[in-house]
Amino acid sequence: MQYLLNSLYLNLWAPLLKIPRYFSLAGSFYLKGMKALDRISLICKEEYTEQPAYTLGPYFQKWIMAQLPSDSVTVLKHLKKEAFSISALNVGNKIYFSITLFTEEASKLIGAILLDSSCQEIILDMDQERHFIIKSKKIQYLTTMVLKNIYYQSDALFPLFILHFRSPTVFDRHGEYVFFPDTQALFQNLMEQYSFILDRTEQIDGKLLKEICEYTEITTYCVSFTSYLVNNVPIPGFIGEVRINCQGNQVLRNYIAMLLLFAEYTGVGIFTDLGMGAVSLEF
């Protein structure tokens, strides 16, 4: 376990977040600590539809791209990996259209436009054009201060984590779709995202991943299989919830919690930039 402690210490300043930090656009303030990720939510009144809000994800992404100047779209397309993840989710009687921005470039290009007072409506180019009036906007920041609080927390975490997959999720394993909750697929994907987004490297610690899989397992799951339409092409996926049990020590549980909390911002699996893989966490 000393190996794990050393690995975590080296990554100590990589920011991850548990508790949502909401700031109104009027009179917003920053937590002390480096800001790493921005999540902007455009909150609209829900309209009646037979389909869940997550089906709007690809159209929301298309709308975002349409708001940007052509040269900005070119910059985003030339980034090595996705610069953001999005989600469109039902929350009570509202729809949260959210985007998490992974890079400084994305924050500058997209954040400024979405937070501008002139951005008051989302118009989705579907078979039948749909309009959503933006009632309010919220922004959440992911900071190193929060990471320190999570990492150094002395209260023992309960070993059970409940992860809700709120939009269809699928993993990529050697070019093939994995559309079933799998411990290795889940944590490998999160470690890869964590390393690339926060450390700008595509390398992950294989020994650490092996240790996570050794002490962590999905004990129960309640999922259903569905498909997610992208350009009229169905992508297989699953939604529902899983219960993850970690029998490792306090350090390992803290690390697992950080990865899963990170997932609330980035999403999990592939095609998160199109609205797949949105999750929320209980523990």
mmCIF file of C-alpha atoms in Angstrom:
data_model
loop_
_atom_site.group_PDB
_atom_site.id
_atom_site.type_symbol
_atom_site.label_atom_id
_atom_site.label_comp_id
_atom_site.label_asym_id
_atom_site.label_seq_id
_atom_site.Cartn_x
_atom_site.Cartn_y
_atom_site.Cartn_z
ATOM 1 C CA MET A 1 0.000 0.000 0.000
ATOM 2 C CA GLN A 2 3.027 2.289 0.336
ATOM 3 C CA TYR A 3 3.151 2.191 -3.456
ATOM 4 C CA LEU A 4 -0.364 3.590 -3.552
ATOM 5 C CA LEU A 5 0.469 6.284 -1.024
ATOM 6 C CA ASN A 6 3.425 7.428 -3.103
ATOM 7 C CA SER A 7 1.345 7.489 -6.284
ATOM 8 C CA LEU A 8 -1.372 9.575 -4.630
ATOM 9 C CA TYR A 9 1.131 11.982 -3.112
ATOM 10 C CA LEU A 10 2.622 12.701 -6.531
ATOM 11 C CA ASN A 11 -0.852 13.570 -7.841
ATOM 12 C CA LEU A 12 -1.917 15.518 -4.760
ATOM 13 C CA TRP A 13 -2.482 18.820 -6.519
ATOM 14 C CA ALA A 14 -4.691 17.424 -9.248
ATOM 15 C CA PRO A 15 -8.106 18.949 -8.486
ATOM 16 C CA LEU A 16 -11.236 16.879 -7.940
ATOM 17 C CA LEU A 17 -14.591 17.852 -6.455
ATOM 18 C CA LYS A 18 -17.326 16.311 -4.366
ATOM 19 C CA ILE A 19 -19.812 18.920 -3.256
ATOM 20 C CA PRO A 20 -21.324 21.041 -6.045
ATOM 21 C CA ARG A 21 -20.305 24.701 -5.742
ATOM 22 C CA TYR A 22 -23.015 26.897 -7.229
ATOM 23 C CA PHE A 23 -22.414 30.578 -7.877
ATOM 24 C CA SER A 24 -24.992 33.040 -9.144
ATOM 25 C CA LEU A 25 -23.775 35.179 -12.022
ATOM 26 C CA ALA A 26 -24.391 38.273 -9.936
ATOM 27 C CA GLY A 27 -21.867 38.621 -7.158
ATOM 28 C CA SER A 28 -19.999 35.368 -7.838
ATOM 29 C CA PHE A 29 -16.804 34.595 -5.979
ATOM 30 C CA TYR A 30 -13.932 32.135 -6.197
ATOM 31 C CA LEU A 31 -12.821 29.633 -3.630
ATOM 32 C CA LYS A 32 -9.187 29.949 -2.702
ATOM 33 C CA GLY A 33 -7.122 27.580 -4.782
ATOM 34 C CA MET A 34 -6.385 27.006 -8.454
ATOM 35 C CA LYS A 35 -9.447 26.682 -10.670
ATOM 36 C CA ALA A 36 -9.119 23.589 -12.850
ATOM 37 C CA LEU A 37 -12.467 22.829 -14.478
ATOM 38 C CA ASP A 38 -15.520 24.979 -15.179
ATOM 39 C CA ARG A 39 -19.033 23.596 -15.472
ATOM 40 C CA ILE A 40 -21.661 25.915 -16.897
ATOM 41 C CA SER A 41 -25.325 24.972 -16.600
ATOM 42 C CA LEU A 42 -28.029 26.651 -18.647
ATOM 43 C CA ILE A 43 -31.281 25.955 -16.817
ATOM 44 C CA CYS A 44 -34.486 25.835 -18.810
ATOM 45 C CA LYS A 45 -38.082 25.016 -18.041
ATOM 46 C CA GLU A 46 -38.882 21.475 -19.048
ATOM 47 C CA GLU A 47 -41.219 21.004 -21.961
ATOM 48 C CA TYR A 48 -43.380 17.948 -22.337
ATOM 49 C CA THR A 49 -41.655 15.239 -24.328
ATOM 50 C CA GLU A 50 -41.929 11.489 -24.563
ATOM 51 C CA GLN A 51 -38.135 11.196 -24.589
ATOM 52 C CA PRO A 52 -35.781 11.859 -21.640
ATOM 53 C CA ALA A 53 -33.726 15.038 -21.764
ATOM 54 C CA TYR A 54 -30.464 13.188 -22.373
ATOM 55 C CA THR A 55 -31.590 12.524 -25.965
ATOM 56 C CA LEU A 56 -31.043 16.245 -26.602
ATOM 57 C CA GLY A 57 -27.286 15.956 -25.982
ATOM 58 C CA PRO A 58 -26.023 15.752 -29.589
ATOM 59 C CA TYR A 59 -28.268 18.652 -30.610
ATOM 60 C CA PHE A 60 -27.020 20.711 -27.654
ATOM 61 C CA GLN A 61 -23.429 20.112 -28.756
ATOM 62 C CA LYS A 62 -24.330 21.170 -32.299
ATOM 63 C CA TRP A 63 -25.958 24.341 -30.939
ATOM 64 C CA ILE A 64 -22.844 25.188 -28.911
ATOM 65 C CA MET A 65 -20.611 24.819 -31.967
ATOM 66 C CA ALA A 66 -22.971 27.048 -33.970
ATOM 67 C CA GLN A 67 -22.481 29.864 -31.428
ATOM 68 C CA LEU A 68 -18.728 29.947 -32.004
ATOM 69 C CA PRO A 69 -16.827 31.772 -34.742
ATOM 70 C CA SER A 70 -15.514 29.367 -37.382
ATOM 71 C CA ASP A 71 -11.890 29.916 -36.349
ATOM 72 C CA SER A 72 -12.755 28.956 -32.755
ATOM 73 C CA VAL A 73 -14.391 25.727 -33.931
ATOM 74 C CA THR A 74 -11.218 24.966 -35.891
ATOM 75 C CA VAL A 75 -9.101 25.471 -32.764
ATOM 76 C CA LEU A 76 -11.270 23.063 -30.756
ATOM 77 C CA LYS A 77 -11.212 20.429 -33.495
ATOM 78 C CA HIS A 78 -7.419 20.484 -33.590
ATOM 79 C CA LEU A 79 -7.030 19.788 -29.875
ATOM 80 C CA LYS A 80 -5.617 16.324 -29.210
ATOM 81 C CA LYS A 81 -8.702 15.178 -27.320
ATOM 82 C CA GLU A 82 -12.118 16.502 -26.398
ATOM 83 C CA ALA A 83 -12.036 19.902 -24.746
ATOM 84 C CA PHE A 84 -15.335 19.465 -22.952
ATOM 85 C CA SER A 85 -18.129 17.118 -21.926
ATOM 86 C CA ILE A 86 -21.809 17.929 -22.008
ATOM 87 C CA SER A 87 -25.069 16.661 -20.593
ATOM 88 C CA ALA A 88 -28.771 17.413 -20.906
ATOM 89 C CA LEU A 89 -30.602 16.116 -17.848
ATOM 90 C CA ASN A 90 -33.992 16.357 -16.207
ATOM 91 C CA VAL A 91 -33.775 17.903 -12.742
ATOM 92 C CA GLY A 92 -37.207 18.281 -11.202
ATOM 93 C CA ASN A 93 -39.319 20.282 -13.639
ATOM 94 C CA LYS A 94 -36.273 21.777 -15.345
ATOM 95 C CA ILE A 95 -33.693 20.707 -17.895
ATOM 96 C CA TYR A 96 -30.057 21.374 -17.112
ATOM 97 C CA PHE A 97 -28.008 21.839 -20.283
ATOM 98 C CA SER A 98 -24.473 21.594 -18.881
ATOM 99 C CA ILE A 99 -20.968 21.751 -20.281
ATOM 100 C CA THR A 100 -17.723 21.076 -18.417
ATOM 101 C CA LEU A 101 -14.712 22.823 -19.944
ATOM 102 C CA PHE A 102 -11.425 20.949 -19.632
ATOM 103 C CA THR A 103 -8.939 23.468 -21.015
ATOM 104 C CA GLU A 104 -8.173 27.146 -20.753
ATOM 105 C CA GLU A 105 -8.791 27.498 -24.485
ATOM 106 C CA ALA A 106 -12.259 25.977 -24.185
ATOM 107 C CA SER A 107 -13.080 28.162 -21.198
ATOM 108 C CA LYS A 108 -12.174 31.282 -23.122
ATOM 109 C CA LEU A 109 -13.878 30.293 -26.357
ATOM 110 C CA ILE A 110 -17.082 28.771 -25.015
ATOM 111 C CA GLY A 111 -17.500 30.165 -21.517
ATOM 112 C CA ALA A 112 -17.532 33.786 -22.597
ATOM 113 C CA ILE A 113 -20.302 33.163 -25.116
ATOM 114 C CA LEU A 114 -22.576 31.055 -22.915
ATOM 115 C CA LEU A 115 -22.279 33.406 -19.944
ATOM 116 C CA ASP A 116 -22.868 36.542 -21.987
ATOM 117 C CA SER A 117 -26.171 38.269 -21.240
ATOM 118 C CA SER A 118 -27.156 37.993 -24.904
ATOM 119 C CA CYS A 119 -27.309 34.193 -24.618
ATOM 120 C CA GLN A 120 -30.939 33.766 -23.573
ATOM 121 C CA GLU A 121 -32.273 30.864 -25.632
ATOM 122 C CA ILE A 122 -31.187 27.421 -26.815
ATOM 123 C CA ILE A 123 -32.475 26.515 -30.266
ATOM 124 C CA LEU A 124 -31.995 22.877 -31.174
ATOM 125 C CA ASP A 125 -31.912 21.937 -34.846
ATOM 126 C CA MET A 126 -33.966 18.754 -34.733
ATOM 127 C CA ASP A 127 -36.562 17.333 -37.128
ATOM 128 C CA GLN A 128 -38.798 19.952 -35.600
ATOM 129 C CA GLU A 129 -36.899 22.960 -34.255
ATOM 130 C CA ARG A 130 -37.159 23.215 -30.473
ATOM 131 C CA HIS A 131 -36.695 26.360 -28.408
ATOM 132 C CA PHE A 132 -35.675 26.432 -24.743
ATOM 133 C CA ILE A 133 -35.713 29.752 -22.887
ATOM 134 C CA ILE A 134 -32.811 30.000 -20.442
ATOM 135 C CA LYS A 135 -34.263 30.836 -17.028
ATOM 136 C CA SER A 136 -30.970 30.995 -15.155
ATOM 137 C CA LYS A 137 -27.299 30.121 -15.417
ATOM 138 C CA LYS A 138 -24.969 28.561 -12.903
ATOM 139 C CA ILE A 139 -21.264 27.904 -12.910
ATOM 140 C CA GLN A 140 -19.313 25.477 -10.755
ATOM 141 C CA TYR A 141 -15.564 25.471 -10.234
ATOM 142 C CA LEU A 142 -13.303 22.562 -9.429
ATOM 143 C CA THR A 143 -10.469 23.619 -7.121
ATOM 144 C CA THR A 144 -7.360 22.197 -5.504
ATOM 145 C CA MET A 145 -8.661 23.355 -2.142
ATOM 146 C CA VAL A 146 -11.507 20.870 -2.381
ATOM 147 C CA LEU A 147 -9.108 18.107 -3.389
ATOM 148 C CA LYS A 148 -7.020 18.728 -0.302
ATOM 149 C CA ASN A 149 -10.110 18.496 1.869
ATOM 150 C CA ILE A 150 -11.062 15.171 0.306
ATOM 151 C CA TYR A 151 -7.589 13.714 0.308
ATOM 152 C CA TYR A 152 -6.811 14.640 3.927
ATOM 153 C CA GLN A 153 -10.226 13.845 5.369
ATOM 154 C CA SER A 154 -9.735 11.742 8.462
ATOM 155 C CA ASP A 155 -13.295 10.484 8.788
ATOM 156 C CA ALA A 156 -13.451 6.969 7.428
ATOM 157 C CA LEU A 157 -15.510 6.738 4.267
ATOM 158 C CA PHE A 158 -18.168 4.080 4.108
ATOM 159 C CA PRO A 159 -16.932 1.447 1.638
ATOM 160 C CA LEU A 160 -20.079 1.603 -0.511
ATOM 161 C CA PHE A 161 -20.440 4.041 -3.413
ATOM 162 C CA ILE A 162 -23.617 4.298 -5.511
ATOM 163 C CA LEU A 163 -23.056 5.549 -9.041
ATOM 164 C CA HIS A 164 -26.049 6.621 -11.120
ATOM 165 C CA PHE A 165 -25.619 6.501 -14.898
ATOM 166 C CA ARG A 166 -27.973 9.260 -15.997
ATOM 167 C CA SER A 167 -27.382 9.095 -19.725
ATOM 168 C CA PRO A 168 -26.448 6.061 -21.834
ATOM 169 C CA THR A 169 -22.879 4.951 -21.152
ATOM 170 C CA VAL A 170 -20.488 2.836 -23.181
ATOM 171 C CA PHE A 171 -16.771 2.082 -22.863
ATOM 172 C CA ASP A 172 -14.206 1.387 -25.544
ATOM 173 C CA ARG A 173 -12.024 -1.680 -25.085
ATOM 174 C CA HIS A 174 -9.596 -2.331 -27.926
ATOM 175 C CA GLY A 175 -11.949 -0.815 -30.471
ATOM 176 C CA GLU A 176 -15.031 -2.692 -29.272
ATOM 177 C CA TYR A 177 -17.990 -1.323 -27.330
ATOM 178 C CA VAL A 178 -18.433 -2.428 -23.705
ATOM 179 C CA PHE A 179 -21.990 -1.497 -22.760
ATOM 180 C CA PHE A 180 -22.142 -3.145 -19.359
ATOM 181 C CA PRO A 181 -20.857 -1.797 -15.998
ATOM 182 C CA ASP A 182 -17.362 -3.201 -15.534
ATOM 183 C CA THR A 183 -14.944 -2.280 -12.744
ATOM 184 C CA GLN A 184 -11.793 -2.237 -14.845
ATOM 185 C CA ALA A 185 -13.406 -0.424 -17.761
ATOM 186 C CA LEU A 186 -14.841 2.222 -15.427
ATOM 187 C CA PHE A 187 -11.698 3.001 -13.436
ATOM 188 C CA GLN A 188 -9.326 2.713 -16.364
ATOM 189 C CA ASN A 189 -11.418 5.265 -18.227
ATOM 190 C CA LEU A 190 -11.492 7.599 -15.234
ATOM 191 C CA MET A 191 -7.753 7.317 -14.669
ATOM 192 C CA GLU A 192 -7.119 8.048 -18.348
ATOM 193 C CA GLN A 193 -9.365 11.106 -18.248
ATOM 194 C CA TYR A 194 -7.815 12.272 -14.995
ATOM 195 C CA SER A 195 -4.292 11.931 -16.375
ATOM 196 C CA PHE A 196 -5.013 13.669 -19.651
ATOM 197 C CA ILE A 197 -7.236 16.492 -18.415
ATOM 198 C CA LEU A 198 -5.243 17.375 -15.314
ATOM 199 C CA ASP A 199 -1.712 16.150 -16.053
ATOM 200 C CA ARG A 200 -1.772 16.358 -19.879
ATOM 201 C CA THR A 201 -0.446 12.842 -20.265
ATOM 202 C CA GLU A 202 -2.072 9.748 -21.730
ATOM 203 C CA GLN A 203 -0.126 7.423 -19.440
ATOM 204 C CA ILE A 204 -1.807 5.812 -16.433
ATOM 205 C CA ASP A 205 -0.348 3.783 -13.596
ATOM 206 C CA GLY A 206 -1.092 0.169 -14.437
ATOM 207 C CA LYS A 207 -0.097 -1.072 -10.989
ATOM 208 C CA LEU A 208 -2.453 1.379 -9.342
ATOM 209 C CA LEU A 209 -5.292 0.307 -11.630
ATOM 210 C CA LYS A 210 -4.601 -3.325 -10.743
ATOM 211 C CA GLU A 211 -4.709 -2.458 -7.052
ATOM 212 C CA ILE A 212 -8.047 -0.664 -7.480
ATOM 213 C CA CYS A 213 -9.536 -3.673 -9.265
ATOM 214 C CA GLU A 214 -8.199 -6.026 -6.592
ATOM 215 C CA TYR A 215 -9.917 -4.218 -3.724
ATOM 216 C CA THR A 216 -12.958 -2.802 -5.518
ATOM 217 C CA GLU A 217 -15.921 -4.543 -7.107
ATOM 218 C CA ILE A 218 -19.400 -3.834 -8.401
ATOM 219 C CA THR A 219 -21.576 -5.756 -5.965
ATOM 220 C CA THR A 220 -25.034 -5.025 -7.360
ATOM 221 C CA TYR A 221 -26.410 -3.268 -10.365
ATOM 222 C CA CYS A 222 -29.774 -2.229 -11.727
ATOM 223 C CA VAL A 223 -29.321 -1.166 -15.317
ATOM 224 C CA SER A 224 -31.224 -1.247 -18.566
ATOM 225 C CA PHE A 225 -29.837 -1.289 -22.053
ATOM 226 C CA THR A 226 -30.704 1.363 -24.577
ATOM 227 C CA SER A 227 -29.221 3.172 -27.541
ATOM 228 C CA TYR A 228 -28.132 6.748 -28.078
ATOM 229 C CA LEU A 229 -28.671 8.358 -31.458
ATOM 230 C CA VAL A 230 -25.756 10.309 -32.916
ATOM 231 C CA ASN A 231 -26.403 11.500 -36.462
ATOM 232 C CA ASN A 232 -29.157 8.860 -36.638
ATOM 233 C CA VAL A 233 -26.650 6.135 -35.809
ATOM 234 C CA PRO A 234 -27.609 4.153 -32.658
ATOM 235 C CA ILE A 235 -24.789 3.763 -30.117
ATOM 236 C CA PRO A 236 -25.411 0.933 -27.593
ATOM 237 C CA GLY A 237 -25.252 1.870 -23.935
ATOM 238 C CA PHE A 238 -26.736 1.377 -20.488
ATOM 239 C CA ILE A 239 -28.392 3.547 -17.850
ATOM 240 C CA GLY A 240 -29.232 2.839 -14.217
ATOM 241 C CA GLU A 241 -27.166 2.478 -11.066
ATOM 242 C CA VAL A 242 -24.409 0.327 -9.648
ATOM 243 C CA ARG A 243 -23.146 -0.191 -6.114
ATOM 244 C CA ILE A 244 -19.380 -0.218 -5.818
ATOM 245 C CA ASN A 245 -17.722 -1.685 -2.747
ATOM 246 C CA CYS A 246 -14.126 -0.841 -1.867
ATOM 247 C CA GLN A 247 -12.490 -3.037 0.762
ATOM 248 C CA GLY A 248 -9.175 -1.205 0.654
ATOM 249 C CA ASN A 249 -7.897 1.076 3.388
ATOM 250 C CA GLN A 250 -8.709 4.757 3.950
ATOM 251 C CA VAL A 251 -6.229 5.979 1.340
ATOM 252 C CA LEU A 252 -7.646 3.760 -1.380
ATOM 253 C CA ARG A 253 -11.218 4.727 -0.513
ATOM 254 C CA ASN A 254 -10.308 8.396 -0.696
ATOM 255 C CA TYR A 255 -8.755 7.866 -4.105
ATOM 256 C CA ILE A 256 -11.788 5.939 -5.369
ATOM 257 C CA ALA A 257 -14.033 8.736 -4.087
ATOM 258 C CA MET A 258 -11.937 11.324 -5.938
ATOM 259 C CA LEU A 259 -12.142 9.451 -9.224
ATOM 260 C CA LEU A 260 -15.900 8.970 -8.951
ATOM 261 C CA LEU A 261 -16.452 12.588 -7.945
ATOM 262 C CA PHE A 262 -14.311 13.681 -10.856
ATOM 263 C CA ALA A 263 -16.666 11.660 -13.067
ATOM 264 C CA GLU A 264 -19.583 13.868 -12.034
ATOM 265 C CA TYR A 265 -17.889 16.647 -14.011
ATOM 266 C CA THR A 266 -16.252 14.822 -16.893
ATOM 267 C CA GLY A 267 -18.676 11.969 -17.467
ATOM 268 C CA VAL A 268 -17.462 8.416 -18.030
ATOM 269 C CA GLY A 269 -16.875 6.295 -21.088
ATOM 270 C CA ILE A 270 -16.772 7.555 -24.665
ATOM 271 C CA PHE A 271 -18.760 10.212 -26.511
ATOM 272 C CA THR A 272 -19.089 12.353 -23.376
ATOM 273 C CA ASP A 273 -18.701 15.384 -25.646
ATOM 274 C CA LEU A 274 -21.997 14.330 -27.218
ATOM 275 C CA GLY A 275 -23.882 13.850 -23.955
ATOM 276 C CA MET A 276 -23.219 10.196 -23.129
ATOM 277 C CA GLY A 277 -21.849 8.968 -19.790
ATOM 278 C CA ALA A 278 -23.368 11.545 -17.420
ATOM 279 C CA VAL A 279 -23.221 10.284 -13.834
ATOM 280 C CA SER A 280 -24.018 11.325 -10.270
ATOM 281 C CA LEU A 281 -22.652 9.848 -7.072
ATOM 282 C CA GLU A 282 -23.890 8.849 -3.627
ATOM 283 C CA PHE A 283 -21.713 7.639 -0.780
#
